[in-house]
Amino acid sequence: YKRQYQRRVRGSIAMPRPCPSGPLPQVTYTFVWPYGKTEGETVFLAGQFFNWANAVPMKYVPQHNLFALRVSMIPGRYQYKFIVDNKIQVATKLPYITDENGKVNNFVDVKLK
């Protein structure tokens, strides 16, 4: 997948700008904390798709005993982590990698359907 946007810097904030070819395609992906409430009562999701700046609360789904959050994003590979009861965690049941700084993160490859 080739990135179809250019980066424009306004002050110290880099903002994506659509290329003349049109808007970027969006894909909705559901992130899941698969351990339910056995590992904690509150779960937040943080990742590259939020520029690591925000942690968004995930919704508990009692019939499946898991936490879930749907996120719309452009296709690509994204690293992310979970914050469970105020502790940063990686879900070892899901794919994970070590980044260039030696930190372990979960990751997902989001593709167009």
C-alpha atoms as an extended CHARMM CRD file, in Angstrom:
* protein
*
       113  EXT
         1         1  TYR       CA              0.0000000000        0.0000000000        0.0000000000  PROA      1               0.0000000000
         2         2  LYS       CA              1.4340000000        3.3610000000       -1.0210000000  PROA      2               0.0000000000
         3         3  ARG       CA              0.6980000000        6.3410000000        1.1890000000  PROA      3               0.0000000000
         4         4  GLN       CA             -1.4670000000        8.7480000000       -0.6880000000  PROA      4               0.0000000000
         5         5  TYR       CA             -0.9670000000       11.8500000000        1.3620000000  PROA      5               0.0000000000
         6         6  GLN       CA              1.6640000000       14.4770000000        1.9390000000  PROA      6               0.0000000000
         7         7  ARG       CA              2.7720000000       15.9240000000        5.2610000000  PROA      7               0.0000000000
         8         8  ARG       CA              2.3910000000       19.6590000000        5.7990000000  PROA      8               0.0000000000
         9         9  VAL       CA              3.9370000000       21.3390000000        8.8140000000  PROA      9               0.0000000000
        10        10  ARG       CA              1.9740000000       24.1310000000       10.4680000000  PROA      10              0.0000000000
        11        11  GLY       CA              3.9350000000       25.4190000000       13.4280000000  PROA      11              0.0000000000
        12        12  SER       CA              5.1870000000       22.2900000000       15.1810000000  PROA      12              0.0000000000
        13        13  ILE       CA              2.2280000000       20.1140000000       14.1680000000  PROA      13              0.0000000000
        14        14  ALA       CA              2.4720000000       17.8940000000       11.0760000000  PROA      14              0.0000000000
        15        15  MET       CA             -0.9530000000       17.6350000000        9.4610000000  PROA      15              0.0000000000
        16        16  PRO       CA             -1.9500000000       15.1450000000        6.7550000000  PROA      16              0.0000000000
        17        17  ARG       CA             -3.2020000000       16.6790000000        3.5320000000  PROA      17              0.0000000000
        18        18  PRO       CA             -5.0920000000       14.6130000000        0.9660000000  PROA      18              0.0000000000
        19        19  CYS       CA             -3.4540000000       14.2960000000       -2.4320000000  PROA      19              0.0000000000
        20        20  PRO       CA             -5.3210000000       15.5930000000       -5.4530000000  PROA      20              0.0000000000
        21        21  SER       CA             -6.3410000000       12.0020000000       -6.2650000000  PROA      21              0.0000000000
        22        22  GLY       CA             -9.0090000000       12.1240000000       -3.5350000000  PROA      22              0.0000000000
        23        23  PRO       CA             -9.5900000000       11.1580000000        0.0880000000  PROA      23              0.0000000000
        24        24  LEU       CA             -7.8100000000        8.2420000000        1.7010000000  PROA      24              0.0000000000
        25        25  PRO       CA             -9.7740000000        5.0100000000        2.0920000000  PROA      25              0.0000000000
        26        26  GLN       CA            -10.8180000000        4.2250000000        5.6590000000  PROA      26              0.0000000000
        27        27  VAL       CA            -11.0910000000        0.7890000000        7.2250000000  PROA      27              0.0000000000
        28        28  THR       CA            -12.8990000000        0.0610000000       10.4880000000  PROA      28              0.0000000000
        29        29  TYR       CA            -10.9920000000       -2.3710000000       12.6860000000  PROA      29              0.0000000000
        30        30  THR       CA            -12.1230000000       -3.8000000000       16.0230000000  PROA      30              0.0000000000
        31        31  PHE       CA             -9.4050000000       -3.9780000000       18.6760000000  PROA      31              0.0000000000
        32        32  VAL       CA             -9.9550000000       -6.5740000000       21.3920000000  PROA      32              0.0000000000
        33        33  TRP       CA             -8.5200000000       -7.0880000000       24.8730000000  PROA      33              0.0000000000
        34        34  PRO       CA             -9.1140000000      -10.8650000000       24.9990000000  PROA      34              0.0000000000
        35        35  TYR       CA             -8.6660000000      -11.4190000000       28.7440000000  PROA      35              0.0000000000
        36        36  GLY       CA            -11.9700000000       -9.8830000000       29.8720000000  PROA      36              0.0000000000
        37        37  LYS       CA            -12.1700000000       -8.7450000000       33.4670000000  PROA      37              0.0000000000
        38        38  THR       CA             -9.8140000000      -11.4700000000       34.7160000000  PROA      38              0.0000000000
        39        39  GLU       CA             -6.8880000000       -9.0630000000       34.1580000000  PROA      39              0.0000000000
        40        40  GLY       CA             -8.5720000000       -5.8160000000       35.1980000000  PROA      40              0.0000000000
        41        41  GLU       CA            -11.7240000000       -3.7170000000       35.4360000000  PROA      41              0.0000000000
        42        42  THR       CA            -10.8610000000       -0.8510000000       33.0500000000  PROA      42              0.0000000000
        43        43  VAL       CA             -9.0970000000       -1.0990000000       29.6900000000  PROA      43              0.0000000000
        44        44  PHE       CA             -7.9230000000        1.7220000000       27.4350000000  PROA      44              0.0000000000
        45        45  LEU       CA             -6.3190000000        1.5120000000       23.9850000000  PROA      45              0.0000000000
        46        46  ALA       CA             -3.3300000000        3.6450000000       22.9270000000  PROA      46              0.0000000000
        47        47  GLY       CA             -1.4210000000        3.4170000000       19.6670000000  PROA      47              0.0000000000
        48        48  GLN       CA              0.0800000000        4.9210000000       16.5470000000  PROA      48              0.0000000000
        49        49  PHE       CA             -3.3970000000        5.5290000000       15.0880000000  PROA      49              0.0000000000
        50        50  PHE       CA             -3.9170000000        8.0500000000       17.9380000000  PROA      50              0.0000000000
        51        51  ASN       CA             -0.2860000000        9.2920000000       17.6610000000  PROA      51              0.0000000000
        52        52  TRP       CA              0.2770000000        7.7020000000       21.1000000000  PROA      52              0.0000000000
        53        53  ALA       CA             -1.2360000000       10.9290000000       22.5160000000  PROA      53              0.0000000000
        54        54  ASN       CA             -4.6060000000        9.5800000000       23.6300000000  PROA      54              0.0000000000
        55        55  ALA       CA             -5.8180000000        6.4950000000       25.4210000000  PROA      55              0.0000000000
        56        56  VAL       CA             -9.4160000000        5.6680000000       24.5190000000  PROA      56              0.0000000000
        57        57  PRO       CA            -11.6300000000        3.5710000000       26.8140000000  PROA      57              0.0000000000
        58        58  MET       CA            -12.6880000000        0.1810000000       25.5120000000  PROA      58              0.0000000000
        59        59  LYS       CA            -16.1920000000       -1.2210000000       26.0400000000  PROA      59              0.0000000000
        60        60  TYR       CA            -16.6940000000       -4.4000000000       28.0400000000  PROA      60              0.0000000000
        61        61  VAL       CA            -18.6980000000       -7.0550000000       26.1610000000  PROA      61              0.0000000000
        62        62  PRO       CA            -19.9630000000       -9.4040000000       28.8960000000  PROA      62              0.0000000000
        63        63  GLN       CA            -21.4030000000      -12.0690000000       26.5840000000  PROA      63              0.0000000000
        64        64  HSD       CA            -17.8880000000      -12.6450000000       25.1960000000  PROA      64              0.0000000000
        65        65  ASN       CA            -15.9310000000      -11.6260000000       28.3240000000  PROA      65              0.0000000000
        66        66  LEU       CA            -13.6950000000       -9.1990000000       26.4450000000  PROA      66              0.0000000000
        67        67  PHE       CA            -13.1580000000       -5.4910000000       25.8730000000  PROA      67              0.0000000000
        68        68  ALA       CA            -13.5400000000       -4.0610000000       22.3590000000  PROA      68              0.0000000000
        69        69  LEU       CA            -13.1530000000       -0.7680000000       20.4980000000  PROA      69              0.0000000000
        70        70  ARG       CA            -13.8160000000       -0.0090000000       16.8080000000  PROA      70              0.0000000000
        71        71  VAL       CA            -11.4010000000        2.4330000000       15.1750000000  PROA      71              0.0000000000
        72        72  SER       CA            -11.4860000000        3.8740000000       11.6440000000  PROA      72              0.0000000000
        73        73  MET       CA             -8.0670000000        4.3040000000       10.0320000000  PROA      73              0.0000000000
        74        74  ILE       CA             -6.2440000000        4.1770000000        6.7300000000  PROA      74              0.0000000000
        75        75  PRO       CA             -4.6710000000        0.8230000000        5.7830000000  PROA      75              0.0000000000
        76        76  GLY       CA             -1.1930000000        0.1470000000        7.1730000000  PROA      76              0.0000000000
        77        77  ARG       CA              0.6980000000       -1.4580000000       10.0480000000  PROA      77              0.0000000000
        78        78  TYR       CA             -0.0040000000        0.0080000000       13.4650000000  PROA      78              0.0000000000
        79        79  GLN       CA              1.5430000000       -0.6380000000       16.8610000000  PROA      79              0.0000000000
        80        80  TYR       CA             -0.5570000000       -0.3170000000       19.9930000000  PROA      80              0.0000000000
        81        81  LYS       CA             -0.7880000000       -1.1320000000       23.7060000000  PROA      81              0.0000000000
        82        82  PHE       CA             -3.4730000000       -1.6060000000       26.3010000000  PROA      82              0.0000000000
        83        83  ILE       CA             -3.7290000000        0.2600000000       29.5840000000  PROA      83              0.0000000000
        84        84  VAL       CA             -5.3570000000       -2.0770000000       32.0750000000  PROA      84              0.0000000000
        85        85  ASP       CA             -6.1420000000       -0.6690000000       35.5050000000  PROA      85              0.0000000000
        86        86  ASN       CA             -3.5580000000        2.0870000000       34.8550000000  PROA      86              0.0000000000
        87        87  LYS       CA             -0.7880000000       -0.3620000000       33.8570000000  PROA      87              0.0000000000
        88        88  ILE       CA              0.5690000000       -0.5590000000       30.3050000000  PROA      88              0.0000000000
        89        89  GLN       CA              0.2230000000       -4.1020000000       28.9780000000  PROA      89              0.0000000000
        90        90  VAL       CA              0.7000000000       -6.1380000000       25.8270000000  PROA      90              0.0000000000
        91        91  ALA       CA             -1.7580000000       -8.8980000000       24.9350000000  PROA      91              0.0000000000
        92        92  THR       CA              0.4630000000      -11.9340000000       24.3980000000  PROA      92              0.0000000000
        93        93  LYS       CA             -2.4620000000      -13.7970000000       22.7690000000  PROA      93              0.0000000000
        94        94  LEU       CA             -2.2390000000      -11.2650000000       19.9030000000  PROA      94              0.0000000000
        95        95  PRO       CA              0.6500000000      -10.5100000000       17.5020000000  PROA      95              0.0000000000
        96        96  TYR       CA              3.4050000000       -8.4230000000       19.0760000000  PROA      96              0.0000000000
        97        97  ILE       CA              6.8200000000       -7.0600000000       18.1050000000  PROA      97              0.0000000000
        98        98  THR       CA              9.7470000000       -5.1870000000       19.6200000000  PROA      98              0.0000000000
        99        99  ASP       CA             10.0930000000       -1.6560000000       18.2340000000  PROA      99              0.0000000000
       100       100  GLU       CA             13.3110000000        0.2210000000       17.3910000000  PROA      100             0.0000000000
       101       101  ASN       CA             13.5360000000        1.4450000000       21.0180000000  PROA      101             0.0000000000
       102       102  GLY       CA             13.2880000000       -2.0650000000       22.4650000000  PROA      102             0.0000000000
       103       103  LYS       CA              9.6710000000       -1.6630000000       23.6100000000  PROA      103             0.0000000000
       104       104  VAL       CA              7.2330000000       -4.5110000000       23.0610000000  PROA      104             0.0000000000
       105       105  ASN       CA              3.9460000000       -3.5470000000       21.3700000000  PROA      105             0.0000000000
       106       106  ASN       CA              1.0230000000       -5.3650000000       19.8400000000  PROA      106             0.0000000000
       107       107  PHE       CA              0.5850000000       -4.7090000000       16.1330000000  PROA      107             0.0000000000
       108       108  VAL       CA             -2.0250000000       -5.0670000000       13.4380000000  PROA      108             0.0000000000
       109       109  ASP       CA             -1.8590000000       -4.9630000000        9.6370000000  PROA      109             0.0000000000
       110       110  VAL       CA             -5.0050000000       -3.1600000000        8.4630000000  PROA      110             0.0000000000
       111       111  LYS       CA             -5.9400000000       -3.8730000000        4.8420000000  PROA      111             0.0000000000
       112       112  LEU       CA             -8.6600000000       -2.7890000000        2.4680000000  PROA      112             0.0000000000
       113       113  LYS       CA            -11.3130000000       -5.4490000000        2.0770000000  PROA      113             0.0000000000
